[in-house]
C-alpha cells in the first residue's frame, strides 16, 4: 500500500543519524519520507498515478524545514562537543522529532552542568563561529583528530565548528553559529 520513487539525482537529505529526511515535492507529489536501502534513496509518496519511468521531474526541497533541521543539528554538535570536551560526557544517541529533539549521553547530566553548558553554547552562538564542511577519504581520517571515531568506508563529510567541534557527519548544518539565534 506504499508508493516509492527512485530518482536518478536529487539533493534531498535522506533520514539518518537521528536527523529526519527533508520535506518537499517531486513532480508536485509530497514526499512523505526518504530512506536509503542498499545505497538507493527511496522517496515515499502518497500516489504515483501520473508518474512513469524515465520521466523528467521538478524537485523542490522545503528550504524552511531544512533550515530548521540544520539549526537543530548544528546545535546538537555544539552541545555534544561542550559536554564531551569539558565534562567527558559522550553523546550516544540523537534524534530530531516533530516537536522535540533529544540527546542521549553516557551518564546523567546534572542541572548544574546543564546550566554551565547552556552558557557555553550561548557564548558560541554569540561569537558567530564559522561552520565548514569538506569531504575526506575514510582512509585518511585517522590523522585528522576527530571528536568521534568513524568506521565508514569511502568519502566522508567532515564538519568543523571553529575549534569547538571537528567530526564526521552526513547531516545538514548552518553556515555559522550565529544562525542559531533563531532558538534564543
Tab-separated table of N, CA and C in Angstrom:
chain	number	residue	atom	x	y	z
A	1	UNK	N	0.790	-1.204	0.000
A	1	UNK	CA	0.000	0.000	0.000
A	1	UNK	C	0.832	1.269	0.000
A	2	UNK	N	2.149	1.178	-0.031
A	2	UNK	CA	3.005	2.363	-0.068
A	2	UNK	C	3.599	2.523	-1.458
A	3	UNK	N	3.910	3.782	-1.807
A	3	UNK	CA	4.462	4.076	-3.129
A	3	UNK	C	5.809	4.778	-2.970
A	4	UNK	N	6.799	4.321	-3.735
A	4	UNK	CA	8.144	4.873	-3.655
A	4	UNK	C	8.645	5.246	-5.040
A	5	UNK	N	9.459	6.309	-5.069
A	5	UNK	CA	10.098	6.758	-6.295
A	5	UNK	C	11.605	6.700	-6.060
A	6	UNK	N	12.345	6.254	-7.054
A	6	UNK	CA	13.798	6.323	-7.033
A	6	UNK	C	14.189	7.345	-8.093
A	7	UNK	N	14.930	8.355	-7.669
A	7	UNK	CA	15.345	9.418	-8.578
A	7	UNK	C	16.781	9.185	-9.043
A	8	UNK	N	17.036	9.555	-10.292
A	8	UNK	CA	18.393	9.428	-10.812
A	8	UNK	C	19.346	10.344	-10.045
A	9	UNK	N	18.854	11.546	-9.708
A	9	UNK	CA	19.670	12.514	-8.983
A	9	UNK	C	18.742	13.450	-8.218
A	10	UNK	N	19.048	13.679	-6.962
A	10	UNK	CA	18.273	14.628	-6.155
A	10	UNK	C	19.114	15.052	-4.967
A	11	UNK	N	18.824	16.203	-4.428
A	11	UNK	CA	19.582	16.728	-3.297
A	11	UNK	C	18.818	16.634	-1.980
A	12	UNK	N	17.792	15.792	-1.924
A	12	UNK	CA	17.077	15.590	-0.670
A	12	UNK	C	17.995	14.930	0.346
A	13	UNK	N	17.889	15.366	1.599
A	13	UNK	CA	18.619	14.701	2.665
A	13	UNK	C	17.826	13.455	3.051
A	14	UNK	N	18.502	12.322	3.087
A	14	UNK	CA	17.890	11.040	3.437
A	14	UNK	C	18.003	10.839	4.942
A	15	UNK	N	16.924	10.408	5.579
A	15	UNK	CA	16.922	10.187	7.030
A	15	UNK	C	18.100	9.333	7.458
A	16	UNK	N	18.867	9.848	8.436
A	16	UNK	CA	19.971	9.072	9.011
A	16	UNK	C	20.541	9.801	10.209
A	17	UNK	N	21.205	9.060	11.070
A	17	UNK	CA	21.910	9.640	12.200
A	17	UNK	C	21.051	10.445	13.149
A	18	UNK	N	19.754	10.160	13.225
A	18	UNK	CA	18.869	10.896	14.114
A	18	UNK	C	18.221	12.117	13.485
A	19	UNK	N	18.625	12.451	12.259
A	19	UNK	CA	18.033	13.601	11.569
A	19	UNK	C	17.013	13.107	10.556
A	20	UNK	N	15.787	13.638	10.600
A	20	UNK	CA	14.762	13.235	9.630
A	20	UNK	C	15.126	13.651	8.211
A	21	UNK	N	14.479	13.029	7.264
A	21	UNK	CA	14.689	13.398	5.863
A	21	UNK	C	14.047	14.744	5.577
A	22	UNK	N	14.507	15.347	4.464
A	22	UNK	CA	13.915	16.600	4.006
A	22	UNK	C	12.441	16.413	3.689
A	23	UNK	N	11.720	17.513	3.683
A	23	UNK	CA	10.368	17.580	3.135
A	23	UNK	C	10.482	18.229	1.767
A	24	UNK	N	9.511	18.008	0.927
A	24	UNK	CA	9.498	18.632	-0.389
A	24	UNK	C	8.559	17.897	-1.319
A	25	UNK	N	8.725	18.160	-2.610
A	25	UNK	CA	7.865	17.517	-3.609
A	25	UNK	C	8.696	17.019	-4.790
A	26	UNK	N	8.156	16.020	-5.465
A	26	UNK	CA	8.677	15.514	-6.729
A	26	UNK	C	7.503	15.527	-7.691
A	27	UNK	N	7.615	16.318	-8.745
A	27	UNK	CA	6.531	16.456	-9.733
A	27	UNK	C	5.206	16.798	-9.047
A	28	UNK	N	5.293	17.639	-8.025
A	28	UNK	CA	4.093	18.057	-7.311
A	28	UNK	C	3.597	17.080	-6.266
A	29	UNK	N	4.229	15.929	-6.142
A	29	UNK	CA	3.847	14.918	-5.151
A	29	UNK	C	4.630	15.145	-3.863
A	30	UNK	N	3.924	15.274	-2.753
A	30	UNK	CA	4.572	15.488	-1.469
A	30	UNK	C	5.382	14.260	-1.067
A	31	UNK	N	6.627	14.512	-0.631
A	31	UNK	CA	7.481	13.445	-0.117
A	31	UNK	C	7.052	13.156	1.322
A	32	UNK	N	6.731	11.916	1.617
A	32	UNK	CA	6.317	11.515	2.964
A	32	UNK	C	7.512	11.108	3.823
A	33	UNK	N	8.493	10.469	3.195
A	33	UNK	CA	9.721	10.060	3.886
A	33	UNK	C	10.742	9.671	2.826
A	34	UNK	N	11.998	9.623	3.243
A	34	UNK	CA	13.068	9.182	2.345
A	34	UNK	C	13.978	8.269	3.149
A	35	UNK	N	14.189	7.067	2.659
A	35	UNK	CA	15.047	6.095	3.334
A	35	UNK	C	16.035	5.529	2.339
A	36	UNK	N	17.226	5.220	2.826
A	36	UNK	CA	18.230	4.598	1.977
A	36	UNK	C	18.285	3.105	2.272
A	37	UNK	N	18.214	2.329	1.214
A	37	UNK	CA	18.334	0.874	1.331
A	37	UNK	C	19.345	0.429	0.287
A	38	UNK	N	20.407	-0.210	0.734
A	38	UNK	CA	21.474	-0.694	-0.144
A	38	UNK	C	21.994	0.402	-1.075
A	39	UNK	N	22.194	1.598	-0.521
A	39	UNK	CA	22.759	2.696	-1.292
A	39	UNK	C	21.795	3.417	-2.217
A	40	UNK	N	20.507	3.064	-2.161
A	40	UNK	CA	19.498	3.691	-3.019
A	40	UNK	C	18.515	4.468	-2.146
A	41	UNK	N	18.251	5.731	-2.522
A	41	UNK	CA	17.290	6.561	-1.788
A	41	UNK	C	15.887	6.290	-2.309
A	42	UNK	N	14.993	5.858	-1.422
A	42	UNK	CA	13.612	5.555	-1.752
A	42	UNK	C	12.733	6.680	-1.203
A	43	UNK	N	12.070	7.414	-2.112
A	43	UNK	CA	11.240	8.567	-1.769
A	43	UNK	C	9.787	8.113	-1.725
A	44	UNK	N	9.217	8.099	-0.519
A	44	UNK	CA	7.828	7.671	-0.379
A	44	UNK	C	6.895	8.821	-0.734
A	45	UNK	N	5.903	8.523	-1.585
A	45	UNK	CA	4.872	9.497	-1.965
A	45	UNK	C	3.503	8.852	-1.776
A	46	UNK	N	2.458	9.669	-1.672
A	46	UNK	CA	1.108	9.150	-1.423
A	46	UNK	C	0.538	8.432	-2.640
A	47	UNK	N	0.856	8.920	-3.854
A	47	UNK	CA	0.321	8.283	-5.066
A	47	UNK	C	1.325	8.427	-6.195
A	48	UNK	N	1.201	7.558	-7.189
A	48	UNK	CA	2.138	7.584	-8.313
A	48	UNK	C	1.427	7.550	-9.666
A	49	UNK	N	0.106	7.782	-9.687
A	49	UNK	CA	-0.675	7.613	-10.907
A	49	UNK	C	-0.111	8.327	-12.135
A	50	UNK	N	0.346	9.568	-11.994
A	50	UNK	CA	0.784	10.329	-13.156
A	50	UNK	C	2.303	10.327	-13.343
A	51	UNK	N	2.994	9.384	-12.709
A	51	UNK	CA	4.445	9.272	-12.842
A	51	UNK	C	4.799	8.036	-13.664
A	52	UNK	N	5.934	8.118	-14.386
A	52	UNK	CA	6.369	6.957	-15.163
A	52	UNK	C	7.893	6.905	-15.187
A	53	UNK	N	8.434	5.734	-15.473
A	53	UNK	CA	9.881	5.528	-15.511
A	53	UNK	C	10.490	6.391	-16.605
A	54	UNK	N	11.592	7.062	-16.259
A	54	UNK	CA	12.300	7.907	-17.212
A	54	UNK	C	11.771	9.330	-17.297
A	55	UNK	N	10.710	9.604	-16.585
A	55	UNK	CA	10.087	10.935	-16.611
A	55	UNK	C	11.022	11.977	-15.994
A	56	UNK	N	11.137	13.152	-16.631
A	56	UNK	CA	11.850	14.286	-16.040
A	56	UNK	C	10.892	14.953	-15.059
A	57	UNK	N	11.377	15.205	-13.849
A	57	UNK	CA	10.507	15.755	-12.814
A	57	UNK	C	11.134	16.995	-12.189
A	58	UNK	N	10.276	17.867	-11.694
A	58	UNK	CA	10.725	19.021	-10.931
A	58	UNK	C	10.781	18.608	-9.467
A	59	UNK	N	11.912	18.862	-8.836
A	59	UNK	CA	12.137	18.513	-7.451
A	59	UNK	C	12.232	19.809	-6.651
A	60	UNK	N	11.461	19.906	-5.573
A	60	UNK	CA	11.503	21.089	-4.709
A	60	UNK	C	11.719	20.668	-3.268
A	61	UNK	N	12.763	21.213	-2.667
A	61	UNK	CA	13.065	20.950	-1.264
A	61	UNK	C	12.425	22.054	-0.429
A	62	UNK	N	11.791	21.689	0.665
A	62	UNK	CA	11.220	22.654	1.601
A	62	UNK	C	12.391	23.270	2.375
A	63	UNK	N	12.874	24.424	1.891
A	63	UNK	CA	14.066	25.054	2.459
A	63	UNK	C	13.863	25.515	3.895
A	64	UNK	N	12.665	25.960	4.255
A	64	UNK	CA	12.405	26.400	5.633
A	64	UNK	C	12.530	25.221	6.602
A	65	UNK	N	12.000	24.063	6.210
A	65	UNK	CA	12.089	22.876	7.054
A	65	UNK	C	13.546	22.417	7.165
A	66	UNK	N	14.265	22.430	6.046
A	66	UNK	CA	15.678	22.033	6.072
A	66	UNK	C	16.466	22.959	6.995
A	67	UNK	N	16.211	24.266	6.928
A	67	UNK	CA	16.918	25.211	7.795
A	67	UNK	C	16.636	24.906	9.267
A	68	UNK	N	15.383	24.607	9.583
A	68	UNK	CA	15.034	24.251	10.962
A	68	UNK	C	15.830	23.033	11.425
A	69	UNK	N	15.886	21.989	10.587
A	69	UNK	CA	16.641	20.787	10.948
A	69	UNK	C	18.131	21.085	11.037
A	70	UNK	N	18.645	21.912	10.134
A	70	UNK	CA	20.069	22.272	10.146
A	70	UNK	C	20.432	23.003	11.426
A	71	UNK	N	19.553	23.880	11.877
A	71	UNK	CA	19.790	24.593	13.134
A	71	UNK	C	19.804	23.617	14.312
A	72	UNK	N	18.829	22.736	14.362
A	72	UNK	CA	18.775	21.772	15.458
A	72	UNK	C	20.001	20.865	15.442
A	73	UNK	N	20.392	20.423	14.266
A	73	UNK	CA	21.528	19.507	14.145
A	73	UNK	C	22.832	20.209	14.542
A	74	UNK	N	23.037	21.428	14.078
A	74	UNK	CA	24.249	22.167	14.437
A	74	UNK	C	24.267	22.460	15.938
A	75	UNK	N	23.110	22.786	16.499
A	75	UNK	CA	23.015	22.987	17.945
A	75	UNK	C	23.406	21.739	18.710
A	76	UNK	N	23.019	20.589	18.195
A	76	UNK	CA	23.402	19.324	18.827
A	76	UNK	C	24.916	19.161	18.806
A	77	UNK	N	25.562	19.525	17.684
A	77	UNK	CA	27.026	19.446	17.619
A	77	UNK	C	27.653	20.278	18.736
A	78	UNK	N	27.181	21.519	18.889
A	78	UNK	CA	27.735	22.396	19.929
A	78	UNK	C	27.550	21.800	21.317
A	79	UNK	N	26.341	21.384	21.616
A	79	UNK	CA	26.042	20.827	22.921
A	79	UNK	C	26.879	19.578	23.191
A	80	UNK	N	26.914	18.663	22.226
A	80	UNK	CA	27.683	17.417	22.399
A	80	UNK	C	29.173	17.688	22.533
A	81	UNK	N	29.700	18.633	21.757
A	81	UNK	CA	31.133	18.947	21.825
A	81	UNK	C	31.507	19.520	23.188
A	82	UNK	N	30.690	20.406	23.720
A	82	UNK	CA	30.977	21.008	25.019
A	82	UNK	C	30.839	19.975	26.133
A	83	UNK	N	29.800	19.137	26.072
A	83	UNK	CA	29.654	18.064	27.064
A	83	UNK	C	30.869	17.137	27.047
A	84	UNK	N	31.361	16.825	25.862
A	84	UNK	CA	32.497	15.919	25.709
A	84	UNK	C	33.786	16.576	26.198
A	85	UNK	N	34.073	17.767	25.674
A	85	UNK	CA	35.341	18.427	25.967
A	85	UNK	C	35.472	18.829	27.441
A	86	UNK	N	34.417	19.381	27.998
A	86	UNK	CA	34.530	19.951	29.335
A	86	UNK	C	34.079	19.020	30.465
A	87	UNK	N	33.264	18.007	30.126
A	87	UNK	CA	32.738	17.129	31.181
A	87	UNK	C	32.922	15.643	30.875
A	88	UNK	N	33.608	15.349	29.777
A	88	UNK	CA	33.854	13.960	29.362
A	88	UNK	C	32.561	13.142	29.275
A	89	UNK	N	31.481	13.795	28.886
A	89	UNK	CA	30.194	13.126	28.685
A	89	UNK	C	30.003	12.900	27.187
A	90	UNK	N	29.864	11.652	26.802
A	90	UNK	CA	29.756	11.293	25.379
A	90	UNK	C	28.299	11.231	24.950
A	91	UNK	N	28.041	11.720	23.753
A	91	UNK	CA	26.717	11.579	23.151
A	91	UNK	C	26.632	10.186	22.548
A	92	UNK	N	25.608	9.425	22.957
A	92	UNK	CA	25.431	8.066	22.454
A	92	UNK	C	24.187	7.937	21.577
A	93	UNK	N	23.387	9.004	21.514
A	93	UNK	CA	22.197	8.989	20.671
A	93	UNK	C	21.691	10.400	20.440
A	94	UNK	N	21.027	10.577	19.310
A	94	UNK	CA	20.495	11.886	18.946
A	94	UNK	C	19.291	11.656	18.050
A	95	UNK	N	18.217	12.426	18.288
A	95	UNK	CA	17.021	12.281	17.462
A	95	UNK	C	16.280	13.609	17.396
A	96	UNK	N	15.976	14.036	16.174
A	96	UNK	CA	15.134	15.208	15.965
A	96	UNK	C	13.741	14.692	15.641
A	97	UNK	N	12.767	15.092	16.444
A	97	UNK	CA	11.380	14.724	16.200
A	97	UNK	C	10.587	15.929	15.729
A	98	UNK	N	9.313	15.735	15.485
A	98	UNK	CA	8.459	16.841	15.037
A	98	UNK	C	8.343	17.928	16.098
A	99	UNK	N	8.292	17.533	17.374
A	99	UNK	CA	8.092	18.503	18.450
A	99	UNK	C	9.270	18.637	19.403
A	100	UNK	N	10.175	17.666	19.401
A	100	UNK	CA	11.297	17.690	20.332
A	100	UNK	C	12.559	17.169	19.663
A	101	UNK	N	13.672	17.490	20.276
A	101	UNK	CA	14.956	16.905	19.893
A	101	UNK	C	15.567	16.351	21.173
A	102	UNK	N	16.190	15.185	21.078
A	102	UNK	CA	16.796	14.576	22.256
A	102	UNK	C	18.250	14.229	21.990
A	103	UNK	N	19.045	14.331	23.043
A	103	UNK	CA	20.442	13.909	23.014
A	103	UNK	C	20.626	12.969	24.188
A	104	UNK	N	21.110	11.770	23.918
A	104	UNK	CA	21.361	10.779	24.957
A	104	UNK	C	22.856	10.789	25.262
A	105	UNK	N	23.194	10.816	26.541
A	105	UNK	CA	24.593	10.794	26.958
A	105	UNK	C	24.897	9.516	27.720
A	106	UNK	N	26.179	9.245	27.880
A	106	UNK	CA	26.587	8.007	28.544
A	106	UNK	C	26.533	8.095	30.062
A	107	UNK	N	26.088	9.230	30.597
A	107	UNK	CA	25.911	9.390	32.047
A	107	UNK	C	24.864	10.472	32.283
A	108	UNK	N	24.330	10.494	33.488
A	108	UNK	CA	23.341	11.510	33.858
A	108	UNK	C	24.033	12.872	33.913
A	109	UNK	N	23.358	13.891	33.400
A	109	UNK	CA	23.891	15.248	33.398
A	109	UNK	C	23.129	16.054	34.448
A	110	UNK	N	23.859	16.620	35.384
A	110	UNK	CA	23.217	17.372	36.466
A	110	UNK	C	22.682	18.709	35.955
A	111	UNK	N	21.761	19.279	36.716
A	111	UNK	CA	21.217	20.596	36.373
A	111	UNK	C	22.317	21.654	36.362
A	112	UNK	N	23.296	21.531	37.247
A	112	UNK	CA	24.395	22.496	37.308
A	112	UNK	C	25.232	22.436	36.028
A	113	UNK	N	25.537	21.228	35.579
A	113	UNK	CA	26.305	21.085	34.343
A	113	UNK	C	25.495	21.610	33.168
A	114	UNK	N	24.211	21.282	33.122
A	114	UNK	CA	23.369	21.777	32.026
A	114	UNK	C	23.363	23.303	31.968
A	115	UNK	N	23.329	23.957	33.107
A	115	UNK	CA	23.341	25.423	33.134
A	115	UNK	C	24.669	25.961	32.612
A	116	UNK	N	25.772	25.360	33.019
A	116	UNK	CA	27.085	25.793	32.524
A	116	UNK	C	27.206	25.556	31.017
A	117	UNK	N	26.743	24.408	30.556
A	117	UNK	CA	26.797	24.092	29.127
A	117	UNK	C	25.911	25.064	28.343
A	118	UNK	N	24.757	25.373	28.886
A	118	UNK	CA	23.861	26.337	28.222
A	118	UNK	C	24.575	27.675	28.027
A	119	UNK	N	25.298	28.143	29.045
A	119	UNK	CA	26.047	29.396	28.942
A	119	UNK	C	27.118	29.314	27.859
A	120	UNK	N	27.822	28.181	27.805
A	120	UNK	CA	28.888	27.997	26.801
A	120	UNK	C	28.302	27.946	25.382
A	121	UNK	N	27.166	27.295	25.230
A	121	UNK	CA	26.514	27.251	23.909
A	121	UNK	C	26.097	28.660	23.498
A	122	UNK	N	25.532	29.426	24.416
A	122	UNK	CA	25.130	30.799	24.110
A	122	UNK	C	26.341	31.658	23.734
A	123	UNK	N	27.475	31.444	24.398
A	123	UNK	CA	28.701	32.163	24.047
A	123	UNK	C	29.139	31.817	22.623
A	124	UNK	N	29.067	30.539	22.281
A	124	UNK	CA	29.457	30.107	20.935
A	124	UNK	C	28.540	30.716	19.881
A	125	UNK	N	27.260	30.776	20.177
A	125	UNK	CA	26.302	31.367	19.235
A	125	UNK	C	26.620	32.856	19.056
A	126	UNK	N	26.833	33.556	20.158
A	126	UNK	CA	27.123	34.995	20.096
A	126	UNK	C	28.457	35.278	19.417
A	127	UNK	N	29.372	34.324	19.429
A	127	UNK	CA	30.697	34.517	18.827
A	127	UNK	C	30.700	34.372	17.309
A	128	UNK	N	29.572	33.962	16.710
A	128	UNK	CA	29.468	33.853	15.252
A	128	UNK	C	30.605	32.992	14.677
A	129	UNK	N	30.712	31.770	15.186
A	129	UNK	CA	31.764	30.840	14.765
A	129	UNK	C	31.368	30.194	13.432
A	130	UNK	N	32.295	30.187	12.482
A	130	UNK	CA	32.028	29.612	11.166
A	130	UNK	C	31.875	28.095	11.252
A	131	UNK	N	30.907	27.571	10.502
A	131	UNK	CA	30.697	26.129	10.377
A	131	UNK	C	31.094	25.756	8.957
A	132	UNK	N	32.065	24.879	8.812
A	132	UNK	CA	32.536	24.492	7.481
A	132	UNK	C	32.388	22.988	7.298
A	133	UNK	N	32.270	22.600	6.043
A	133	UNK	CA	32.164	21.184	5.689
A	133	UNK	C	33.118	20.899	4.541
A	134	UNK	N	33.746	19.737	4.589
A	134	UNK	CA	34.572	19.281	3.479
A	134	UNK	C	34.526	17.763	3.458
A	135	UNK	N	34.951	17.197	2.365
A	135	UNK	CA	34.910	15.740	2.208
A	135	UNK	C	36.326	15.200	2.318
A	136	UNK	N	36.453	14.117	3.054
A	136	UNK	CA	37.746	13.476	3.284
A	136	UNK	C	37.589	11.978	3.055
A	137	UNK	N	38.625	11.347	2.575
A	137	UNK	CA	38.615	9.898	2.401
A	137	UNK	C	38.680	9.227	3.766
A	138	UNK	N	37.891	8.170	3.948
A	138	UNK	CA	37.904	7.447	5.219
A	138	UNK	C	39.293	6.882	5.520
A	139	UNK	N	40.089	6.674	4.494
A	139	UNK	CA	41.435	6.117	4.684
A	139	UNK	C	42.393	7.120	5.320
A	140	UNK	N	42.090	8.410	5.248
A	140	UNK	CA	42.987	9.426	5.798
A	140	UNK	C	42.411	10.115	7.031
A	141	UNK	N	41.237	9.681	7.485
A	141	UNK	CA	40.588	10.359	8.607
A	141	UNK	C	41.308	10.183	9.942
A	142	UNK	N	42.043	9.102	10.112
A	142	UNK	CA	42.732	8.864	11.380
A	142	UNK	C	43.651	10.019	11.759
A	143	UNK	N	44.242	10.663	10.776
A	143	UNK	CA	45.193	11.746	11.049
A	143	UNK	C	44.519	13.072	11.383
A	144	UNK	N	43.197	13.155	11.258
A	144	UNK	CA	42.505	14.422	11.448
A	144	UNK	C	42.242	14.782	12.904
A	145	UNK	N	42.175	13.810	13.791
A	145	UNK	CA	41.888	14.092	15.190
A	145	UNK	C	40.428	14.449	15.436
A	146	UNK	N	39.522	13.678	14.852
A	146	UNK	CA	38.093	13.927	15.007
A	146	UNK	C	37.633	13.642	16.427
A	147	UNK	N	36.534	14.295	16.833
A	147	UNK	CA	35.995	14.095	18.183
A	147	UNK	C	35.536	12.661	18.392
A	148	UNK	N	34.944	12.050	17.366
A	148	UNK	CA	34.444	10.675	17.476
A	148	UNK	C	35.078	9.831	16.379
A	149	UNK	N	35.441	8.610	16.731
A	149	UNK	CA	35.993	7.682	15.757
A	149	UNK	C	34.909	7.278	14.767
A	150	UNK	N	35.299	7.094	13.513
A	150	UNK	CA	34.351	6.766	12.453
A	150	UNK	C	34.763	5.458	11.789
A	151	UNK	N	33.778	4.598	11.572
A	151	UNK	CA	34.035	3.332	10.898
A	151	UNK	C	33.195	3.268	9.629
A	152	UNK	N	33.575	4.087	8.653
A	152	UNK	CA	32.865	4.179	7.388
A	152	UNK	C	33.895	4.058	6.273
A	153	UNK	N	33.517	3.441	5.197
A	153	UNK	CA	34.393	3.322	4.037
A	153	UNK	C	34.012	4.366	2.997
A	154	UNK	N	35.001	4.859	2.272
A	154	UNK	CA	34.747	5.811	1.203
A	154	UNK	C	34.914	7.248	1.652
A	155	UNK	N	34.314	8.160	0.909
A	155	UNK	CA	34.394	9.579	1.235
A	155	UNK	C	33.391	9.930	2.325
A	156	UNK	N	33.817	10.806	3.245
A	156	UNK	CA	33.004	11.169	4.393
A	156	UNK	C	33.015	12.694	4.544
A	157	UNK	N	31.838	13.266	4.829
A	157	UNK	CA	31.763	14.702	5.095
A	157	UNK	C	32.277	14.980	6.504
A	158	UNK	N	33.155	15.975	6.605
A	158	UNK	CA	33.701	16.401	7.882
A	158	UNK	C	33.142	17.783	8.197
A	159	UNK	N	32.698	17.986	9.436
A	159	UNK	CA	32.153	19.264	9.883
A	159	UNK	C	33.104	19.857	10.919
A	160	UNK	N	33.428	21.131	10.720
A	160	UNK	CA	34.256	21.856	11.685
A	160	UNK	C	33.478	23.086	12.154
A	161	UNK	N	33.368	23.237	13.461
A	161	UNK	CA	32.767	24.431	14.045
A	161	UNK	C	33.880	25.116	14.820
A	162	UNK	N	34.608	26.010	14.121
A	162	UNK	CA	35.763	26.679	14.710
A	162	UNK	C	36.659	25.668	15.387
A	163	UNK	N	37.055	25.955	16.630
A	163	UNK	CA	37.836	24.978	17.397
A	163	UNK	C	36.960	24.235	18.402
A	164	UNK	N	35.617	24.382	18.241
A	164	UNK	CA	34.682	23.754	19.178
A	164	UNK	C	34.369	22.303	18.831
A	165	UNK	N	34.233	22.009	17.546
A	165	UNK	CA	33.851	20.654	17.152
A	165	UNK	C	34.478	20.321	15.812
A	166	UNK	N	34.864	19.062	15.661
A	166	UNK	CA	35.506	18.584	14.449
A	166	UNK	C	35.180	17.103	14.347
A	167	UNK	N	34.244	16.758	13.439
A	167	UNK	CA	33.836	15.360	13.355
A	167	UNK	C	33.204	15.025	12.012
A	168	UNK	N	33.116	13.745	11.748
A	168	UNK	CA	32.437	13.259	10.552
A	168	UNK	C	30.935	13.329	10.784
A	169	UNK	N	30.199	13.786	9.775
A	169	UNK	CA	28.751	13.897	9.913
A	169	UNK	C	28.128	14.081	8.536
A	170	UNK	N	27.086	13.332	8.259
A	170	UNK	CA	26.426	13.426	6.956
A	170	UNK	C	25.224	14.361	6.973
A	171	UNK	N	24.888	14.926	8.130
A	171	UNK	CA	23.701	15.765	8.260
A	171	UNK	C	23.850	17.132	7.616
A	172	UNK	N	22.784	17.926	7.736
A	172	UNK	CA	22.800	19.288	7.219
A	172	UNK	C	23.116	20.242	8.369
A	173	UNK	N	23.786	21.346	8.057
A	173	UNK	CA	24.257	22.284	9.071
A	173	UNK	C	24.104	23.709	8.562
A	174	UNK	N	24.077	24.665	9.497
A	174	UNK	CA	24.065	26.081	9.137
A	174	UNK	C	25.495	26.518	8.845
A	175	UNK	N	25.672	27.755	8.368
A	175	UNK	CA	26.992	28.270	7.996
A	175	UNK	C	27.748	28.896	9.166
A	176	UNK	N	27.032	29.258	10.221
A	176	UNK	CA	27.641	29.932	11.358
A	176	UNK	C	26.799	29.683	12.603
A	177	UNK	N	27.468	29.718	13.754
A	177	UNK	CA	26.715	29.565	15.000
A	177	UNK	C	25.724	30.710	15.180
A	178	UNK	N	25.984	31.865	14.582
A	178	UNK	CA	25.047	32.992	14.677
A	178	UNK	C	23.703	32.640	14.048
A	179	UNK	N	23.693	31.681	13.130
A	179	UNK	CA	22.439	31.235	12.516
A	179	UNK	C	21.546	30.513	13.515
A	180	UNK	N	22.078	30.211	14.696
A	180	UNK	CA	21.298	29.547	15.734
A	180	UNK	C	20.552	30.531	16.614
A	181	UNK	N	20.701	31.827	16.369
A	181	UNK	CA	19.993	32.838	17.143
A	181	UNK	C	18.497	32.620	17.105
A	182	UNK	N	18.012	31.934	16.093
A	182	UNK	CA	16.601	31.583	15.935
A	182	UNK	C	16.062	30.918	17.200
A	183	UNK	N	16.881	30.152	17.894
A	183	UNK	CA	16.429	29.367	19.041
A	183	UNK	C	16.368	30.167	20.331
A	184	UNK	N	16.938	31.353	20.361
A	184	UNK	CA	17.009	32.120	21.611
A	184	UNK	C	15.708	32.795	21.931
